[in-house]
Amino acid sequence: MDFSCKVLVFAVLTFSAKGKELTGSFWHITDLHWDPTYSLGNSGSVCDSSGSRPTPHAGKFGDYACDSPWDLINSTVNAMKDILSDPDFIVWTGDDTPHVPNEDLGEEAVLRIIGNLTHILQALFPKTKVYSAMGNHDYHPKSQLPPVQNSIYEQIQKLWEDWLDSSSRDTFKKGGYYTEMLLNRTGFRIIVLNSNLYYDQNKVTENIQDPAGQFKWADQVLTEAAKNKEKVYIIGHVPPGCFEKKRHKMWFRPEFNKQYEQLIQKHHDVIIGQFFGHHHTDSFRMFYSTTGSPISSMFLTPGVTPWKTTLPGVEDGANNPGIRVFEYDDKTLLVKDVVTYYLNLTYANIAQARWEKEYRLTEAFGVPDASPASMHHVLERIADDSCYLQKYYAFNSVNYDRSVCNADCRIDHVCAIREVNLDAYERCVEKEGASLVVPTLLSIGFALAVSMWASY
Ligand SMILES: *[C@@H]1O[C@H](CO)[C@@H](O)[C@H](O)[C@H]1NC(C)=O
Ligand SMILES: *[C@@H]1O[C@H](CO)[C@@H](O)[C@H](O)[C@H]1NC(C)=O
Ligand SMILES: *[C@@H]1O[C@H](CO)[C@@H](O)[C@H](O)[C@H]1NC(C)=O
Ligand SMILES: *[C@@H]1O[C@H](CO)[C@@H](O)[C@H](O)[C@H]1NC(C)=O
Ligand SMILES: [Zn+2]
Ligand SMILES: [Zn+2]
């Protein structure tokens, strides 16, 4: 398929001439989901995470029905090292363990897996600061992350001790979250959230208004940041808003979704970027002011695991392993570009692990940078131009699903990106759906008229 959506070719040339002297860069990786049971020597299924699904194309680097084998983890971290060996820092947004029943893991296995992934990152990036957020799979039992101090938070805090400032250790042990000055530089801050506390699968935090006091804490940190004229990045695992591959599917409990949205609306002046995972797909979310101007965007980085989701209603929801570099202005933290790299798993298994550049955001979508205003333009292009929609859709599964994104698919993606608020999302679905009905009725009417005319 030809993905050169033509109109914008020279916009790209103009913008790429800009200077790079102020550009910093960092890695964002997420959802590694190592499955230690993966083995081609197994009789029957090659991995526990496939459940009972067949794995006829399983190879050294994995299978689309399985979580990551160690060879894929090792290949990923080595690819990071080859592509960009000296990033300013690494953002790692969790989900380390395989998709298997709790009984097959247990606390010890969960901690061992987190420890193994921590060690390989430390081994290959010994001098790099890593900002690490917990995922819903980084706890036993999965998704039940408590709003109080517990031994798992304490042990993970120990595993990550070298990455944490001493000031971060207390809040991490109490609630799995922390904040630090970004790279210890005055005027720059990062907030690492434990958004698993808001996940609707988390029964422990149900009926708690502000689990672990995280909202109140974040509000204070951001208020303080504004006073100190700081610029802030927010990272976390489970994102607010809806899943673009399943209509109406939200991860947060509705009241937490509202509180998150309000937090961003109140403090968007200081929040320069939000970076999350959990979807395993490549997408983004827009936040608008009450008057409709784009005020913030959240980048959803694809997963390393290729694992095909078992979420009912999602057909063939696998992906190729993806990792990405964010380029940012080191004076303002503005995200200037996003470069996604991927492994074609099919090719890797038959030939060799070849990590390739998938796309660079500014080139692919003809925007000058990845600011909220530019991301709003990207969204408009996806919404209005089927060429861009199709391009985005292939990126969404990291070039796994090359099928056509039809009218319903367009609504799912456009509304999920545009509206983090559930009511607004529902209105978007209705409105975008209604615009489909008119041409359909018109064409039925036209067909009727033609057939009536023909029969005379
Ligand atoms: C990890 O990957 C590197 C680079 O691809 C390779 O040289 C090394 O042998 C691998 N290590 C293991 C344990 O597979
Ligand atoms: C994982 O960590 C354990 C120790 O916790 C170690 O025994 C094991 O060899 C590690 N596995 C890998 C693949 O690094
Ligand atoms: C951060 O910077 C301050 C002052 O510049 C210094 O005293 C402190 O040791 C630094 N902290 C870390 C963790 O590097
Ligand atoms: C991935 O590799 C397979 C096998 O070489 C190839 O058929 C397929 O087209 C590749 N996919 C992409 C997106 O390049
Ligand atoms: Zn995950
Ligand atoms: Zn997750």
Coordinates of N, CA, C and O and ligand atoms in Angstrom, one line a residue, residues 34 70 112 116, ligand 2:
W34 N 7.3 -10.2 30.0 CA 8.1 -11.4 29.8 C 7.4 -12.6 30.2 O 6.9 -12.7 31.4
W70 N 12.4 -14.4 26.4 CA 13.6 -13.6 26.8 C 14.4 -13.1 25.6 O 15.0 -12.0 25.6
R112 N 10.4 -11.5 40.9 CA 11.6 -11.9 40.2 C 11.6 -11.4 38.8 O 12.7 -10.9 38.3
N116 N 14.4 -9.1 37.0 CA 15.1 -9.4 35.8 C 15.1 -8.3 34.8 O 16.1 -8.0 34.2
Ligands
LIG2 C1 16.2 -13.7 36.9 O1 16.6 -13.4 38.2 C2 16.9 -14.5 39.0 C3 17.3 -14.0 40.4 O2 16.2 -13.3 40.9 C4 18.1 -15.3 38.4 O3 18.3 -16.5 39.1 C5 17.7 -15.6 36.9 O4 18.9 -16.2 36.3 C6 17.4 -14.4 36.1 N1 17.0 -14.8 34.8 C7 17.4 -14.1 33.7 C8 16.9 -14.6 32.4 O5 18.1 -13.1 33.8

